[in-house]
PDB file of N, CA, C and O in Angstrom:
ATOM      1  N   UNK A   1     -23.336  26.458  -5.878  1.00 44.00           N
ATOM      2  CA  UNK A   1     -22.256  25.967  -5.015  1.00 44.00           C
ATOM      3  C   UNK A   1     -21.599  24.749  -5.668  1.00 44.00           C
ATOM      4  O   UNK A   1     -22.315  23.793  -5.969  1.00 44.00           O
ATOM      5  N   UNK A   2     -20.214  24.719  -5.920  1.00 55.00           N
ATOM      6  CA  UNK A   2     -19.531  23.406  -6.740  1.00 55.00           C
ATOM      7  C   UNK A   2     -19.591  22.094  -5.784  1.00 55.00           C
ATOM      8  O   UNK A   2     -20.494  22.117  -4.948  1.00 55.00           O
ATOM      9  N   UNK A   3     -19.168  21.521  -5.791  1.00 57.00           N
ATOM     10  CA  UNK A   3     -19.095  20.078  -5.252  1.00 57.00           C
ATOM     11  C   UNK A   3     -17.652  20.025  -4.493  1.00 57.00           C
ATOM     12  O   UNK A   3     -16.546  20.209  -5.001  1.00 57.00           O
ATOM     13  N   UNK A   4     -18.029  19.662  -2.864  1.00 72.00           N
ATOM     14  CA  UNK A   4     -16.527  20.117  -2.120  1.00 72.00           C
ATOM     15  C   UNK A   4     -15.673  18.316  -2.236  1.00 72.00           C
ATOM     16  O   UNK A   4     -14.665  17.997  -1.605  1.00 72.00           O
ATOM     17  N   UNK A   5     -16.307  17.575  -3.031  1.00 89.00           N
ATOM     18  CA  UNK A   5     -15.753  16.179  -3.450  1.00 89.00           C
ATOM     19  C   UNK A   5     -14.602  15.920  -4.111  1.00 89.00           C
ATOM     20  O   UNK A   5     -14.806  15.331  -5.173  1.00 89.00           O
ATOM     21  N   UNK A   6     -13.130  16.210  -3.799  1.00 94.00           N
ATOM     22  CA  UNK A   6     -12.023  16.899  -4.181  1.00 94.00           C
ATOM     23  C   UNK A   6     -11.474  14.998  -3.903  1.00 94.00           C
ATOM     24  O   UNK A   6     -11.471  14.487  -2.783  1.00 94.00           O
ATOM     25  N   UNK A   7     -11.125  14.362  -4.997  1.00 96.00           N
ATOM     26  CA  UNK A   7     -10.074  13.391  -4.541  1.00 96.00           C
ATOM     27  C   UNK A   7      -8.709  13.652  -4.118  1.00 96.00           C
ATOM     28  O   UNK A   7      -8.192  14.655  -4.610  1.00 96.00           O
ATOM     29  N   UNK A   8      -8.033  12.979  -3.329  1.00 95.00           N
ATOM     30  CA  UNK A   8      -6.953  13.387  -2.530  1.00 95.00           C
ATOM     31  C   UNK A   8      -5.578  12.621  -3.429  1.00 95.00           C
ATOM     32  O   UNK A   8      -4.519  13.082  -3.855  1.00 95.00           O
ATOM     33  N   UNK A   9      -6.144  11.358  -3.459  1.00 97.00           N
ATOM     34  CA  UNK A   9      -5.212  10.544  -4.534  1.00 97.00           C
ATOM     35  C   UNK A   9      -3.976   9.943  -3.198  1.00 97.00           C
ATOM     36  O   UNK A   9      -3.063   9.157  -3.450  1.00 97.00           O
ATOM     37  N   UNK A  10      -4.229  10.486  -1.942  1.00 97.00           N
ATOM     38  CA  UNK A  10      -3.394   9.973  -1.092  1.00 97.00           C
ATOM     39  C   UNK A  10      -2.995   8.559  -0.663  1.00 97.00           C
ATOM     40  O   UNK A  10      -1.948   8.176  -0.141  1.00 97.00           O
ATOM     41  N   UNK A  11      -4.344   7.728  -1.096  1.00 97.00           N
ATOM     42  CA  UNK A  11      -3.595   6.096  -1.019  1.00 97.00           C
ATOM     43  C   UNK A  11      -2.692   5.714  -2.243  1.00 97.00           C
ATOM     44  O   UNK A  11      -1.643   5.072  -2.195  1.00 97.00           O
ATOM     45  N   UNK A  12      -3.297   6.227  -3.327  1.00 97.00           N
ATOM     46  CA  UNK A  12      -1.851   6.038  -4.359  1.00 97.00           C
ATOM     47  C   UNK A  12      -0.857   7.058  -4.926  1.00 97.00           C
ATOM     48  O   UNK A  12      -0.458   7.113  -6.089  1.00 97.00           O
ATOM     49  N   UNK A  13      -0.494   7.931  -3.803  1.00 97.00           N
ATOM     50  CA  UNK A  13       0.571   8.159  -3.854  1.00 97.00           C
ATOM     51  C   UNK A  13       1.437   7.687  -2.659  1.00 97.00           C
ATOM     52  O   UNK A  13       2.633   7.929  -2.819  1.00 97.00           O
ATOM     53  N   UNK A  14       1.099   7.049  -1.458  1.00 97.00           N
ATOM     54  CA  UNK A  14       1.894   6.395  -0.881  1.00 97.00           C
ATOM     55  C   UNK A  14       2.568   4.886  -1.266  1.00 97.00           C
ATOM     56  O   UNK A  14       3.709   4.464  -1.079  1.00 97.00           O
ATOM     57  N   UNK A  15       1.298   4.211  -1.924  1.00 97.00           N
ATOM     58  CA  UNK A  15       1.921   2.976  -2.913  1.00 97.00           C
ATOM     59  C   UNK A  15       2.713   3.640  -4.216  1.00 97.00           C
ATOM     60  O   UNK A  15       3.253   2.674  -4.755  1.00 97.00           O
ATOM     61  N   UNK A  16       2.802   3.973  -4.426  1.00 97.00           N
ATOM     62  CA  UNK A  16       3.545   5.025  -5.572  1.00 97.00           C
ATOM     63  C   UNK A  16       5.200   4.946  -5.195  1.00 97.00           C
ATOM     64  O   UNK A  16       6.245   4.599  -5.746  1.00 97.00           O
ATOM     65  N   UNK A  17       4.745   5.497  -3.889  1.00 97.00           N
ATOM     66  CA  UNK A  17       5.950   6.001  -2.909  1.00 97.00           C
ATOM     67  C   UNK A  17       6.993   4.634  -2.778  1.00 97.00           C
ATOM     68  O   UNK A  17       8.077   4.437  -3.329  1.00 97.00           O
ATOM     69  N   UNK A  18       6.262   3.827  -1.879  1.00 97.00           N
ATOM     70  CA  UNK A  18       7.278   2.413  -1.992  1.00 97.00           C
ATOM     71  C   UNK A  18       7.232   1.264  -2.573  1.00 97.00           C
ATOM     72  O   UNK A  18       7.783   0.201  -2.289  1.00 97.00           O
ATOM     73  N   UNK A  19       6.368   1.625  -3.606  1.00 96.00           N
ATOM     74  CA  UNK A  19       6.753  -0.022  -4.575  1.00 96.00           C
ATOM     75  C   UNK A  19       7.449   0.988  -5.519  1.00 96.00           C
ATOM     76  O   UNK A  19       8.645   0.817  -5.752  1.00 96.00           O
ATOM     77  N   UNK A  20       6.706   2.160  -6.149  1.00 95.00           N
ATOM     78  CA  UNK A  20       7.377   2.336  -7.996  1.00 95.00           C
ATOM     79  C   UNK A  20       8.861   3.472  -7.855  1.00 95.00           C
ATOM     80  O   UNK A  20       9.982   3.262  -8.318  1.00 95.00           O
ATOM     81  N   UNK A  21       8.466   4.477  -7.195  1.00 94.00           N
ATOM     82  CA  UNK A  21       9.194   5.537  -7.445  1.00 94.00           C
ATOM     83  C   UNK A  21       9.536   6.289  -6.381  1.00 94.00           C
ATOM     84  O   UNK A  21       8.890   7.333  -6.289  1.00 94.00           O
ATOM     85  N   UNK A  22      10.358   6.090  -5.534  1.00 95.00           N
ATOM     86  CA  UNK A  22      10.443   7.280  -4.073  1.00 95.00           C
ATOM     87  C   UNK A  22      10.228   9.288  -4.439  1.00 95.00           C
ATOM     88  O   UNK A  22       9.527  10.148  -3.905  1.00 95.00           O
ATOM     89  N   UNK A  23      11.285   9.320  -5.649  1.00 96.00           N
ATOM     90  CA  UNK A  23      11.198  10.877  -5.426  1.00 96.00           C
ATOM     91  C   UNK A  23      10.112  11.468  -5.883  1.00 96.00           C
ATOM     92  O   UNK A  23       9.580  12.455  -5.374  1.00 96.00           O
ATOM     93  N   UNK A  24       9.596  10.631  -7.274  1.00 97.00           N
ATOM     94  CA  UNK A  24       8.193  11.065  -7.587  1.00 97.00           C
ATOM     95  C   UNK A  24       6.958  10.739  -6.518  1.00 97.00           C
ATOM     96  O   UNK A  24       6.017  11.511  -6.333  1.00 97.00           O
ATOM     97  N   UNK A  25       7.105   9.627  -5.935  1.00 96.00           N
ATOM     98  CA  UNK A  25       5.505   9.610  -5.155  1.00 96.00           C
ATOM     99  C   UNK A  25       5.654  10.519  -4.122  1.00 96.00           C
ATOM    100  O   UNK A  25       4.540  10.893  -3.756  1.00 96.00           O
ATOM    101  N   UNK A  26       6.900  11.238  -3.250  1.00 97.00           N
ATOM    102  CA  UNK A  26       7.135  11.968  -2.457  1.00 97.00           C
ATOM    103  C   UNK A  26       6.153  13.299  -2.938  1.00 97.00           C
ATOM    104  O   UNK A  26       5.143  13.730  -2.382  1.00 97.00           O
ATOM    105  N   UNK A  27       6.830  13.776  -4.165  1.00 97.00           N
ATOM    106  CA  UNK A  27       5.410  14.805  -4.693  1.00 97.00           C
ATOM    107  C   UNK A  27       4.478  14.759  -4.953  1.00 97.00           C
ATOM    108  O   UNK A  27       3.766  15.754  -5.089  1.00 97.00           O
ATOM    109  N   UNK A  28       3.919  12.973  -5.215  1.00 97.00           N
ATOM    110  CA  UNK A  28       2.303  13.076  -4.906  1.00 97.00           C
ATOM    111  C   UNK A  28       1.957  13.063  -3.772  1.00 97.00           C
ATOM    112  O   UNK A  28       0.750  13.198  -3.566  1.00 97.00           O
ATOM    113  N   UNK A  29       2.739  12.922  -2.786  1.00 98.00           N
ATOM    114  CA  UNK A  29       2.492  13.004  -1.417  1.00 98.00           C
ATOM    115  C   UNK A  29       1.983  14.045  -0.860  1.00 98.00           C
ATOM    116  O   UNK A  29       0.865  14.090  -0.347  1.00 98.00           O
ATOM    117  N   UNK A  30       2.977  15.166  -0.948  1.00 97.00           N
ATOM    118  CA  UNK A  30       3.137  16.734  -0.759  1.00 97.00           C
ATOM    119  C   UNK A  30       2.035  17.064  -1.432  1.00 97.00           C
ATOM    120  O   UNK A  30       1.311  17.712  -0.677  1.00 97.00           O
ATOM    121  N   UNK A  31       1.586  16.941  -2.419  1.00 98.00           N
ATOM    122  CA  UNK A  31       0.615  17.236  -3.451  1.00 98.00           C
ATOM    123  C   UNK A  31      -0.891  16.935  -2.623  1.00 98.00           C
ATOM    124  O   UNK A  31      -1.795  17.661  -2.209  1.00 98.00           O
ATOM    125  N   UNK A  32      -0.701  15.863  -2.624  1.00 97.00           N
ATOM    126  CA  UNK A  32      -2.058  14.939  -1.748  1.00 97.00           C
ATOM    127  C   UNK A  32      -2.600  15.601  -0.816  1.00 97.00           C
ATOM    128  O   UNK A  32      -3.758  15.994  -0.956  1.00 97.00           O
ATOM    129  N   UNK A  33      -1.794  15.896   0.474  1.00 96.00           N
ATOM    130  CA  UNK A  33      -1.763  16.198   1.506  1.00 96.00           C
ATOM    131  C   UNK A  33      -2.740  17.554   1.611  1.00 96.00           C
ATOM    132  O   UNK A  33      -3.665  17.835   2.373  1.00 96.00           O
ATOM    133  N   UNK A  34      -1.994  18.399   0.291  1.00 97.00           N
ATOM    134  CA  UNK A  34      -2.809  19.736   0.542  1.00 97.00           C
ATOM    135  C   UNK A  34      -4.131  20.037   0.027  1.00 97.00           C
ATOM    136  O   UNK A  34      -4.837  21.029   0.206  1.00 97.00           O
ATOM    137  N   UNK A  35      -4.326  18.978  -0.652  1.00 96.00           N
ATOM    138  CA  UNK A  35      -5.758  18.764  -0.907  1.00 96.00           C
ATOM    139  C   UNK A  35      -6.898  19.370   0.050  1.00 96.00           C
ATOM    140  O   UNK A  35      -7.517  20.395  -0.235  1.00 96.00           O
ATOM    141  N   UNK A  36      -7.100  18.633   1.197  1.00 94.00           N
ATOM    142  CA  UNK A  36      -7.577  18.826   2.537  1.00 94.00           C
ATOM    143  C   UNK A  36      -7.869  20.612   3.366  1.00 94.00           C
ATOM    144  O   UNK A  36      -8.747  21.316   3.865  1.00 94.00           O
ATOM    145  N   UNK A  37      -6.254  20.581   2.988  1.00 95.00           N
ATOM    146  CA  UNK A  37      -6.184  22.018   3.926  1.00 95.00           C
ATOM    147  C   UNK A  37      -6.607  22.935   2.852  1.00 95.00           C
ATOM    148  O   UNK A  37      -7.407  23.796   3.218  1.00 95.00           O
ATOM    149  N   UNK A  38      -6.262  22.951   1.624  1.00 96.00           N
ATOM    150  CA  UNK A  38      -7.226  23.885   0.974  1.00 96.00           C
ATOM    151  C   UNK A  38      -8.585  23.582   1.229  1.00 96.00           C
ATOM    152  O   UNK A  38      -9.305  24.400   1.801  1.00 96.00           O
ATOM    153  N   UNK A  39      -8.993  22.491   0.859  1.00 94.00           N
ATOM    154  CA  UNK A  39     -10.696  22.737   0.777  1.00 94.00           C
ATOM    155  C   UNK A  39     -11.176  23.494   2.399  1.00 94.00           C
ATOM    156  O   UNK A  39     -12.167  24.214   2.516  1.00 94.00           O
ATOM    157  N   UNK A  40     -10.283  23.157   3.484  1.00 93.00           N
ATOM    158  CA  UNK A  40     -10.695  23.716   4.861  1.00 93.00           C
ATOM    159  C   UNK A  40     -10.613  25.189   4.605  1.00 93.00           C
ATOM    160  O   UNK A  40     -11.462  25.933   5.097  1.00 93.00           O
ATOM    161  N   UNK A  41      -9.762  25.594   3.957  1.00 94.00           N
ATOM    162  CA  UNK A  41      -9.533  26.933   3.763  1.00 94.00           C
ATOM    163  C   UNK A  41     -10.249  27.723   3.095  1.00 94.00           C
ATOM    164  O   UNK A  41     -10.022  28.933   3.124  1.00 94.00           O
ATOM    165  N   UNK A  42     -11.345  27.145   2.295  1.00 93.00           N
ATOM    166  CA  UNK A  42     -12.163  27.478   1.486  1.00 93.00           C
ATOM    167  C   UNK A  42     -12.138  27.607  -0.180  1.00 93.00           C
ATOM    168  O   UNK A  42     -13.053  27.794  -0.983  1.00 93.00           O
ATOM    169  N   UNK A  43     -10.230  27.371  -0.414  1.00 94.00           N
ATOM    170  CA  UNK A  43     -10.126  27.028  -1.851  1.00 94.00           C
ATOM    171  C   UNK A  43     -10.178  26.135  -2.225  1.00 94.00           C
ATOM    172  O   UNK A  43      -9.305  25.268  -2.194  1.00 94.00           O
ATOM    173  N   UNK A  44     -11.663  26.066  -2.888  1.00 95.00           N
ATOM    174  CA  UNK A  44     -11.814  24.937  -4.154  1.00 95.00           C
ATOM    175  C   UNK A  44     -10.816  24.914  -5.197  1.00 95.00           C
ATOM    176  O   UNK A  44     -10.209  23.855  -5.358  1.00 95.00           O
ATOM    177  N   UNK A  45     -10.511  26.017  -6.017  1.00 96.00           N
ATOM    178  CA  UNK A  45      -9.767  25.581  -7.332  1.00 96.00           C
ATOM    179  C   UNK A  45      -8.436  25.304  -6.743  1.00 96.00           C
ATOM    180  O   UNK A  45      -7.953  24.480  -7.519  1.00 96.00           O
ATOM    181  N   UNK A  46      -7.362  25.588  -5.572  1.00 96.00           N
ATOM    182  CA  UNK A  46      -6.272  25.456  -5.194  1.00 96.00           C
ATOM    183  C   UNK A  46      -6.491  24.033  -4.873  1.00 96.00           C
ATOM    184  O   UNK A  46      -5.488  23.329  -4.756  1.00 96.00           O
ATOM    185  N   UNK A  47      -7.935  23.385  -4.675  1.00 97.00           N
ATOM    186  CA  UNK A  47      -7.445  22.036  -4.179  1.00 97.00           C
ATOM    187  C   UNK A  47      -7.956  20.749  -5.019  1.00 97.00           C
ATOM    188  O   UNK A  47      -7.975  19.533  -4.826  1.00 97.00           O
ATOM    189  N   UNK A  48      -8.431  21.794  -6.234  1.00 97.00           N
ATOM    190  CA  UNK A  48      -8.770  20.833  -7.243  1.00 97.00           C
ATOM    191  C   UNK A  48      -7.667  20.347  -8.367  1.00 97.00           C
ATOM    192  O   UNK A  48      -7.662  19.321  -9.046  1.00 97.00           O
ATOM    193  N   UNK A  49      -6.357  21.893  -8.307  1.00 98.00           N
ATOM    194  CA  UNK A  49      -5.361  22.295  -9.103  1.00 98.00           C
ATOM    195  C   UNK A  49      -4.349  20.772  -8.217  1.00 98.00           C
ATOM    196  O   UNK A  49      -3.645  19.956  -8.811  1.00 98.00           O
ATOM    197  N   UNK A  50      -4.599  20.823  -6.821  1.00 98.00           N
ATOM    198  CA  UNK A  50      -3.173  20.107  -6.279  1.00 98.00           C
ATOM    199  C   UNK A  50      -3.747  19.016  -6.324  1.00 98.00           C
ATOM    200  O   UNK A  50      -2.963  18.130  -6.665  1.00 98.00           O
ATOM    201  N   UNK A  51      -5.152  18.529  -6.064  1.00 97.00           N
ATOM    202  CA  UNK A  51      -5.794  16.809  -6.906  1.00 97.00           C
ATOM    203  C   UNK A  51      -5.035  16.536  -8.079  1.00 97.00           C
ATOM    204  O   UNK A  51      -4.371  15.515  -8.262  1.00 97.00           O
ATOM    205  N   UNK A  52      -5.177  17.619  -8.971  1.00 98.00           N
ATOM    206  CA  UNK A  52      -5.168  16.964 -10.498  1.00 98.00           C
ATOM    207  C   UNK A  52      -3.144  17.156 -10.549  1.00 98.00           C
ATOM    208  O   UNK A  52      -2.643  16.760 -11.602  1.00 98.00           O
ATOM    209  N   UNK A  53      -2.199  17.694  -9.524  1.00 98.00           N
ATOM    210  CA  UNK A  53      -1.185  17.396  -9.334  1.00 98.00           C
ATOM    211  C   UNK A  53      -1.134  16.533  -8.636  1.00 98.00           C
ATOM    212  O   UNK A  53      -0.021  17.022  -8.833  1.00 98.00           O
ATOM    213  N   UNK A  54      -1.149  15.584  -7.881  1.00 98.00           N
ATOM    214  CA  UNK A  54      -1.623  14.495  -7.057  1.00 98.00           C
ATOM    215  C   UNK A  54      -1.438  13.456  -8.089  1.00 98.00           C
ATOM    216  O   UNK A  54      -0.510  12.674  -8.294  1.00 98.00           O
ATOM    217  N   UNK A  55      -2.663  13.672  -8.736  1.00 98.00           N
ATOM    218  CA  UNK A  55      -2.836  12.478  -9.729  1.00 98.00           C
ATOM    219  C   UNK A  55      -1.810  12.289 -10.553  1.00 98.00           C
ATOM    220  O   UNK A  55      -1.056  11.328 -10.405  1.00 98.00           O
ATOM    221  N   UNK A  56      -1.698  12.953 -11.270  1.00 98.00           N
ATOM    222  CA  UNK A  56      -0.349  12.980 -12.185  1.00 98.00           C
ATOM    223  C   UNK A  56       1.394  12.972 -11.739  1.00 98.00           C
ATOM    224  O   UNK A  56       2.336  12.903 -12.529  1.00 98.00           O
ATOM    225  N   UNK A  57       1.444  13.041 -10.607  1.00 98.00           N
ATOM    226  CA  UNK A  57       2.375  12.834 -10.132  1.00 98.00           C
ATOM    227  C   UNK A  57       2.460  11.006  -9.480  1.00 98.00           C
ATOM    228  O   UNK A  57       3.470  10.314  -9.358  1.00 98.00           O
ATOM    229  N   UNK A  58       1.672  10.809  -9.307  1.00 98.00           N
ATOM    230  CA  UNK A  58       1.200   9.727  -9.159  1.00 98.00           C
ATOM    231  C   UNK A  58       1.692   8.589 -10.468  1.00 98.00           C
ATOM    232  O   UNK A  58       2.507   7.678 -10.320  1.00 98.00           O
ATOM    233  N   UNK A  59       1.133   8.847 -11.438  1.00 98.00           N
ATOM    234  CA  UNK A  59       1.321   8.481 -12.555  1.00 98.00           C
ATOM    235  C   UNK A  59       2.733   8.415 -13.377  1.00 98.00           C
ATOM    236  O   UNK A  59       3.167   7.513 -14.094  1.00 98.00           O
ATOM    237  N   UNK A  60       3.214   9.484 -13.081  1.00 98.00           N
ATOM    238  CA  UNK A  60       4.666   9.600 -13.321  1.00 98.00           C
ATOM    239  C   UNK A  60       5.337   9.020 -12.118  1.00 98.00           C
ATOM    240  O   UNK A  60       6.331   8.590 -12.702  1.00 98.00           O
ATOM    241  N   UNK A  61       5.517   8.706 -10.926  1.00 97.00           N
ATOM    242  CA  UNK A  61       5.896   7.702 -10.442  1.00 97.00           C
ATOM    243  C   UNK A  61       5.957   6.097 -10.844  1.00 97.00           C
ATOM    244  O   UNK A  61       7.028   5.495 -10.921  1.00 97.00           O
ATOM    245  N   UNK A  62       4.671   5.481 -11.090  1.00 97.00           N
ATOM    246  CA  UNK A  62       4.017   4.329 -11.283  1.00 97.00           C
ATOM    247  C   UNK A  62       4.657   4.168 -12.675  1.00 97.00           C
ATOM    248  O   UNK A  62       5.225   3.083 -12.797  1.00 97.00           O
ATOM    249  N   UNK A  63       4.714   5.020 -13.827  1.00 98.00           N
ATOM    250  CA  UNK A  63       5.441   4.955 -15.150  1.00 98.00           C
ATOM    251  C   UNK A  63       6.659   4.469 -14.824  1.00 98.00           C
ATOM    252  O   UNK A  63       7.002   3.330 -15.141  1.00 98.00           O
ATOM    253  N   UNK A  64       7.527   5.411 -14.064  1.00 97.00           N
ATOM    254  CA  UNK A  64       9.093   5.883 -13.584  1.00 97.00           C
ATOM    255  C   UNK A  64       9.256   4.278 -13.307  1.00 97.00           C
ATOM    256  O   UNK A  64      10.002   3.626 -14.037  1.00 97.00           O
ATOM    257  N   UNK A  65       8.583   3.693 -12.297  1.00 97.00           N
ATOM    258  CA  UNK A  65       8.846   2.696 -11.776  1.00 97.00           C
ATOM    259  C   UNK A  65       8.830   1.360 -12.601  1.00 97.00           C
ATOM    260  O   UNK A  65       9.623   0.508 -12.198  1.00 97.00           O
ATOM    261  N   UNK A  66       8.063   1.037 -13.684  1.00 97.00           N
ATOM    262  CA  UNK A  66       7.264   0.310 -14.453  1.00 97.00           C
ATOM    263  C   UNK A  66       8.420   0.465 -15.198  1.00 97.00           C
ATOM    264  O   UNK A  66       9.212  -0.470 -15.086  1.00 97.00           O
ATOM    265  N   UNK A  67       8.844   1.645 -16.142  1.00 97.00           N
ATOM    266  CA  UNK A  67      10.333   1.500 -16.632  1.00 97.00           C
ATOM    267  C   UNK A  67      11.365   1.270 -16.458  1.00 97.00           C
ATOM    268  O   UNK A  67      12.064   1.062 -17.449  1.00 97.00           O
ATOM    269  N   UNK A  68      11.878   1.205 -15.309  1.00 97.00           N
ATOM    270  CA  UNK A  68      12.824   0.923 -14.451  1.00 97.00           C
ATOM    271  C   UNK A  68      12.861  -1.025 -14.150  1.00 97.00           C
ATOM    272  O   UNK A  68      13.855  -1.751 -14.152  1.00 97.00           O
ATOM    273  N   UNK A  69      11.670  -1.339 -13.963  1.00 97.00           N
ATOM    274  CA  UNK A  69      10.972  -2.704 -13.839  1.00 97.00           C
ATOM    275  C   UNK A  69      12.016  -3.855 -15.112  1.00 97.00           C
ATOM    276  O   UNK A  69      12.983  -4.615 -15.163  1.00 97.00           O
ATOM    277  N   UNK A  70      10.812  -3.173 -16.029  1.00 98.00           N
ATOM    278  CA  UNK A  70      11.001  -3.218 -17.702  1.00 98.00           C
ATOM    279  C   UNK A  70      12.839  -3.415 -17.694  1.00 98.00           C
ATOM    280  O   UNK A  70      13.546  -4.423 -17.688  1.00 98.00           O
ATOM    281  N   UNK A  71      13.029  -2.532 -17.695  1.00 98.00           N
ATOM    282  CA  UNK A  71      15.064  -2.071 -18.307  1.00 98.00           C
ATOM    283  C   UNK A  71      15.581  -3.334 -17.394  1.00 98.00           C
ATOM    284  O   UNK A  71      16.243  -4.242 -17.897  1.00 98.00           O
ATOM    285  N   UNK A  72      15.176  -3.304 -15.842  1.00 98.00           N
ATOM    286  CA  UNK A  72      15.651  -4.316 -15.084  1.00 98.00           C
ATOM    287  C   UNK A  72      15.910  -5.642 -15.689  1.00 98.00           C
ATOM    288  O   UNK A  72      17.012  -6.180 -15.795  1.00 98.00           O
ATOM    289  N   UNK A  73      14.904  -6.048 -16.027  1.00 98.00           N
ATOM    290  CA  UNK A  73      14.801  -7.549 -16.359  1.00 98.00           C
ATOM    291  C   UNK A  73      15.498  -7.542 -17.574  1.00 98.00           C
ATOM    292  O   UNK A  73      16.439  -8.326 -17.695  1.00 98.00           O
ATOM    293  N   UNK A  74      15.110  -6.572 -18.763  1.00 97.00           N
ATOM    294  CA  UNK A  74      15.835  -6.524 -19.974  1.00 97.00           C
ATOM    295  C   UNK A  74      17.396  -6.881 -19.757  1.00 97.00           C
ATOM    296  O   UNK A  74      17.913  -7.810 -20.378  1.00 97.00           O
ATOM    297  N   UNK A  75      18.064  -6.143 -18.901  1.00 97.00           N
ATOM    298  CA  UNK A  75      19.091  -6.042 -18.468  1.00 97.00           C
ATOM    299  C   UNK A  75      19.812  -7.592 -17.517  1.00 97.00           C
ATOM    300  O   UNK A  75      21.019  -7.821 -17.595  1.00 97.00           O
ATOM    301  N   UNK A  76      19.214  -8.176 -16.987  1.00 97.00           N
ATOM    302  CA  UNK A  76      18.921  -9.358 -16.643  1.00 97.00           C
ATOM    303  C   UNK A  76      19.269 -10.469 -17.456  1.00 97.00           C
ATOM    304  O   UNK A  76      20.188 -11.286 -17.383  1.00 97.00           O
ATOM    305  N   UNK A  77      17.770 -10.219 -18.710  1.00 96.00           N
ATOM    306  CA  UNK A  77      17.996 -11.390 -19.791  1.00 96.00           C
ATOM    307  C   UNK A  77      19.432 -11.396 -20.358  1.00 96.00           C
ATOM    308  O   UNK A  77      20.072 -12.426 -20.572  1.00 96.00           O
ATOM    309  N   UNK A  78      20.026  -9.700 -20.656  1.00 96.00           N
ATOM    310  CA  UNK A  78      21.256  -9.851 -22.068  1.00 96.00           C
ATOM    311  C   UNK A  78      22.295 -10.323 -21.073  1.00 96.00           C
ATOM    312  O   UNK A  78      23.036 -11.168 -21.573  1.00 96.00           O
ATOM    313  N   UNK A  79      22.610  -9.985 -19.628  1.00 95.00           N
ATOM    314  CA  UNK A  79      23.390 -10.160 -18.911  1.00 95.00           C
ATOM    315  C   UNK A  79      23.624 -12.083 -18.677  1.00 95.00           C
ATOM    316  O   UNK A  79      24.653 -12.758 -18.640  1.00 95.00           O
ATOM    317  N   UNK A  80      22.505 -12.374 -18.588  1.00 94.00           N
ATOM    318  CA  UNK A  80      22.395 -14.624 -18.463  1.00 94.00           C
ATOM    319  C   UNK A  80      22.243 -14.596 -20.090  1.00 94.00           C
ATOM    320  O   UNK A  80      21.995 -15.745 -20.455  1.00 94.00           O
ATOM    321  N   UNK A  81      22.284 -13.977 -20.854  1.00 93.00           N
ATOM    322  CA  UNK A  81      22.924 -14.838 -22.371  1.00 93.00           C
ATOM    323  C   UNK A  81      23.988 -14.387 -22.656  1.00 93.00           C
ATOM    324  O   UNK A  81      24.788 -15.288 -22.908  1.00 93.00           O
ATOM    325  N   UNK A  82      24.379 -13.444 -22.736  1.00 92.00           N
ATOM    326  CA  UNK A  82      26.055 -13.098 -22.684  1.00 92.00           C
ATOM    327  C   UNK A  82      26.628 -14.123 -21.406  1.00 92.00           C
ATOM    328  O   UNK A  82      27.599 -14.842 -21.644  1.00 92.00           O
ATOM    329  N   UNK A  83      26.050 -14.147 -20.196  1.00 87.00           N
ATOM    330  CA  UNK A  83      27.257 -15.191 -19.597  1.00 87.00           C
ATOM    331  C   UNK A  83      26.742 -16.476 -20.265  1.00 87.00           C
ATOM    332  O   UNK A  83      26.970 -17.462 -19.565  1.00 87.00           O
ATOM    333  N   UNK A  84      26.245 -16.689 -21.176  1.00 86.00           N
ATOM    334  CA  UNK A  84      26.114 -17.870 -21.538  1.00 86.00           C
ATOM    335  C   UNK A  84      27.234 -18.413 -22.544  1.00 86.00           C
ATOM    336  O   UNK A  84      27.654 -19.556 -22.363  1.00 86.00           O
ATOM    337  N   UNK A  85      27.632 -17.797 -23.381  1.00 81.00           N
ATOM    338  CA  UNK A  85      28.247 -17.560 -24.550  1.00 81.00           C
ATOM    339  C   UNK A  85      29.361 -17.829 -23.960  1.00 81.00           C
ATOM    340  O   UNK A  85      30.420 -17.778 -24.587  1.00 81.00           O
TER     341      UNK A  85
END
């Protein structure tokens, strides 16, 4: 019998959601969610497949966001030395 210990990844894809990336953490959301109802359903690999989408969607949010961060400020600095000039 496998191990019904399926992470959900659902607390970080809701921080995902509103600090880094809305449209990506939305699909770790969706992702997350079904974690649960598969394992109730009795599929393990369907809810090990939407964990390990979970996670990675997750990740590509938190990236998405982190780059966006990054460019921000970049964008920031050239913008206050050009008005400097």
């Amino acid at each position: 019998m496998q191990s019904r210990n399926v992470p959900t990844y659902l607390p970080q894809a809701i921080l995902t959601t509103l600090f880094c990336c809305l449209p990506f953490g939305i699909v770790a959301i969706v992702y997350a969610a079904q974690v649960n109802s598969k394992l109730a359903a009795g599929d393990y690999e369907g809810a090990m497949q939407a964990s390990k989408s979970a996670k990675t969607w997750c990740w590509v949010s938190f990236g998405s966001g982190l780059a966006f961060g990054i460019l921000y400020i970049l964008f920031v600095i050239v913008v206050a030395f050009l008005g400097s000039q």
